[in-house]
Amino acid sequence: GQRSDAVSHIILGFSHHPNKVLSRLAKWGMRGNWSHVMMLEPGGRRYIESSGTSKPSGVQIRDLSEFFASRPEWEFRTVDHPDPKLVWDIACSFEGADYDWWYWPAWFLRKPELQNPNKFVCNELILDSSILAGHNPFPPYVERTFTTPQEWTIISKLLE
């Protein structure tokens, strides 16, 4: 076959719900415009997320119509990745994992040992799946560690 020089992308959906306290706290903590991130299925009509407020919570695959119905503020962005299908498949392998409620106290206290490596918040699911698929689109993020507010600002700039 011919070699393709086309750049591949994962498509991320960022959202914020201004009427939800957790959403406002996450947005404040990340010092950005968004409080949640999910990933679209490559070429599909589904998305995967880890949410603490959706029912059921944790890592779930959902129909895209649910995203639009439940998120009053949202935006989609592409991020370069050599194998979007592999990122999706790895993220899907975590389906059913619980939401990591300890992430937030651990993040604010800078104590990663409080985290559960078998649970995820939204950004961990996307970033860890990308790294496990062989490419980190968000340096300086390192798998299962925290982004500092300064690093999150860098990541946010990469996505603008």
Short mmCIF file of C-alpha atoms in Angstrom, two decimals:
data_model
loop_
_atom_site.label_atom_id
_atom_site.label_comp_id
_atom_site.label_asym_id
_atom_site.label_seq_id
_atom_site.Cartn_x
_atom_site.Cartn_y
_atom_site.Cartn_z
CA GLY A 1 0.00 0.00 0.00
CA GLN A 2 0.91 3.62 -0.28
CA ARG A 3 2.26 5.51 2.68
CA SER A 4 -0.09 8.21 3.90
CA ASP A 5 1.31 11.54 5.04
CA ALA A 6 -2.08 12.65 6.32
CA VAL A 7 -2.12 13.89 9.89
CA SER A 8 -4.47 11.95 12.15
CA HIS A 9 -6.49 13.57 14.90
CA ILE A 10 -8.45 12.72 17.96
CA ILE A 11 -11.49 14.94 18.42
CA LEU A 12 -12.13 16.23 21.91
CA GLY A 13 -15.27 17.86 23.20
CA PHE A 14 -14.83 20.42 25.95
CA SER A 15 -17.79 21.54 28.01
CA HIS A 16 -18.85 23.56 30.99
CA HIS A 17 -22.09 23.63 32.94
CA PRO A 18 -22.29 27.03 34.71
CA ASN A 19 -25.18 25.93 36.93
CA LYS A 20 -23.32 22.97 38.48
CA VAL A 21 -21.05 23.58 41.45
CA LEU A 22 -18.59 20.81 40.52
CA SER A 23 -18.32 22.18 37.01
CA ARG A 24 -17.59 25.67 38.30
CA LEU A 25 -14.98 24.33 40.76
CA ALA A 26 -13.25 22.29 38.05
CA LYS A 27 -13.16 25.29 35.71
CA TRP A 28 -11.71 27.46 38.48
CA GLY A 29 -9.16 24.79 39.46
CA MET A 30 -7.96 24.32 35.89
CA ARG A 31 -7.95 28.08 35.25
CA GLY A 32 -9.46 27.56 31.83
CA ASN A 33 -12.69 27.97 29.91
CA TRP A 34 -13.84 24.36 30.29
CA SER A 35 -14.49 21.97 33.13
CA HIS A 36 -14.91 18.67 31.27
CA VAL A 37 -13.41 16.84 28.32
CA MET A 38 -14.61 13.83 26.35
CA MET A 39 -13.44 12.10 23.17
CA LEU A 40 -15.43 11.38 20.02
CA GLU A 41 -15.34 7.96 18.42
CA PRO A 42 -13.29 8.20 15.20
CA GLY A 43 -15.86 8.38 12.41
CA GLY A 44 -18.68 7.55 14.78
CA ARG A 45 -21.63 9.04 16.63
CA ARG A 46 -20.55 8.08 20.13
CA TYR A 47 -18.26 9.57 22.73
CA ILE A 48 -16.44 8.34 25.81
CA GLU A 49 -16.05 10.23 29.05
CA SER A 50 -15.41 9.81 32.73
CA SER A 51 -17.94 11.86 34.64
CA GLY A 52 -18.81 12.06 38.30
CA THR A 53 -22.21 13.65 37.72
CA SER A 54 -23.67 11.67 34.80
CA LYS A 55 -25.75 8.56 35.41
CA PRO A 56 -24.18 6.08 35.48
CA SER A 57 -20.97 7.80 36.57
CA GLY A 58 -17.42 6.81 35.74
CA VAL A 59 -16.13 5.79 32.32
CA GLN A 60 -19.05 5.41 29.92
CA ILE A 61 -19.62 5.30 26.17
CA ARG A 62 -22.60 7.41 25.19
CA ASP A 63 -24.49 8.55 22.11
CA LEU A 64 -23.38 12.00 20.94
CA SER A 65 -26.93 13.33 21.22
CA GLU A 66 -26.63 12.98 25.02
CA PHE A 67 -23.63 15.33 25.02
CA PHE A 68 -25.49 18.10 23.23
CA ALA A 69 -28.60 17.61 25.37
CA SER A 70 -26.74 17.83 28.69
CA ARG A 71 -24.05 20.46 28.08
CA PRO A 72 -25.11 24.09 27.61
CA GLU A 73 -21.58 25.27 26.73
CA TRP A 74 -19.27 23.19 24.53
CA GLU A 75 -16.58 23.29 21.88
CA PHE A 76 -14.81 20.66 19.76
CA ARG A 77 -11.10 20.68 19.00
CA THR A 78 -8.74 18.32 17.21
CA VAL A 79 -5.45 17.11 18.61
CA ASP A 80 -2.79 15.39 16.48
CA HIS A 81 -2.29 11.71 17.22
CA PRO A 82 -0.87 9.03 14.89
CA ASP A 83 -3.48 6.41 15.83
CA PRO A 84 -6.88 7.80 16.89
CA LYS A 85 -8.54 4.37 16.63
CA LEU A 86 -6.05 2.89 19.09
CA VAL A 87 -6.66 5.78 21.52
CA TRP A 88 -10.40 5.10 21.27
CA ASP A 89 -9.94 1.35 21.76
CA ILE A 90 -7.74 1.86 24.82
CA ALA A 91 -10.18 4.37 26.33
CA CYS A 92 -13.03 1.90 25.71
CA SER A 93 -11.09 -0.81 27.55
CA PHE A 94 -11.64 1.28 30.70
CA GLU A 95 -15.42 1.35 30.25
CA GLY A 96 -17.13 0.80 33.59
CA ALA A 97 -14.21 2.11 35.67
CA ASP A 98 -15.32 4.36 38.50
CA TYR A 99 -14.86 8.11 38.65
CA ASP A 100 -11.82 9.05 40.76
CA TRP A 101 -13.32 11.31 43.41
CA TRP A 102 -9.95 11.44 45.21
CA TYR A 103 -8.35 13.11 42.18
CA TRP A 104 -9.53 16.57 43.17
CA PRO A 105 -8.35 16.57 46.82
CA ALA A 106 -5.11 14.92 45.67
CA TRP A 107 -4.66 17.53 42.93
CA PHE A 108 -5.21 20.47 45.28
CA LEU A 109 -2.99 18.94 48.00
CA ARG A 110 -0.34 17.84 45.43
CA LYS A 111 -0.50 14.28 46.81
CA PRO A 112 -0.79 11.86 43.88
CA GLU A 113 -0.63 8.89 46.25
CA LEU A 114 -4.26 9.65 47.16
CA GLN A 115 -5.37 8.78 43.63
CA ASN A 116 -6.69 5.38 42.64
CA PRO A 117 -4.88 4.16 39.49
CA ASN A 118 -7.94 2.12 38.47
CA LYS A 119 -10.29 5.12 38.47
CA PHE A 120 -10.38 8.16 36.20
CA VAL A 121 -11.41 11.78 35.95
CA CYS A 122 -12.17 13.08 32.47
CA ASN A 123 -8.73 14.39 31.55
CA GLU A 124 -6.94 11.30 32.89
CA LEU A 125 -9.01 9.03 30.67
CA ILE A 126 -8.15 10.97 27.51
CA LEU A 127 -4.53 11.71 28.31
CA ASP A 128 -3.65 8.26 29.67
CA SER A 129 -5.30 6.57 26.68
CA SER A 130 -3.31 8.78 24.30
CA ILE A 131 -0.04 7.98 26.05
CA LEU A 132 -0.79 4.25 26.21
CA ALA A 133 -1.44 4.41 22.45
CA GLY A 134 2.15 5.53 21.99
CA HIS A 135 1.99 9.31 21.72
CA ASN A 136 1.68 12.10 24.27
CA PRO A 137 -0.06 15.02 22.53
CA PHE A 138 0.16 17.07 25.72
CA PRO A 139 3.70 17.33 26.99
CA PRO A 140 4.39 18.20 29.88
CA TYR A 141 1.61 15.85 31.10
CA VAL A 142 2.91 12.47 32.26
CA GLU A 143 0.64 9.47 32.71
CA ARG A 144 -1.08 9.33 36.15
CA THR A 145 0.44 12.57 37.37
CA PHE A 146 -0.97 16.03 37.83
CA THR A 147 -0.85 19.01 35.61
CA THR A 148 0.03 22.14 37.49
CA PRO A 149 -2.06 25.22 36.72
CA GLN A 150 0.90 26.50 34.68
CA GLU A 151 1.09 23.25 32.69
CA TRP A 152 -2.67 23.28 32.16
CA THR A 153 -2.30 26.77 30.70
CA ILE A 154 0.28 25.37 28.25
CA ILE A 155 -2.07 22.51 27.33
CA SER A 156 -4.95 24.95 26.89
CA LYS A 157 -2.80 27.06 24.55
CA LEU A 158 -1.95 23.97 22.48
CA LEU A 159 -5.67 23.47 21.95
CA GLU A 160 -6.50 27.02 20.86
#
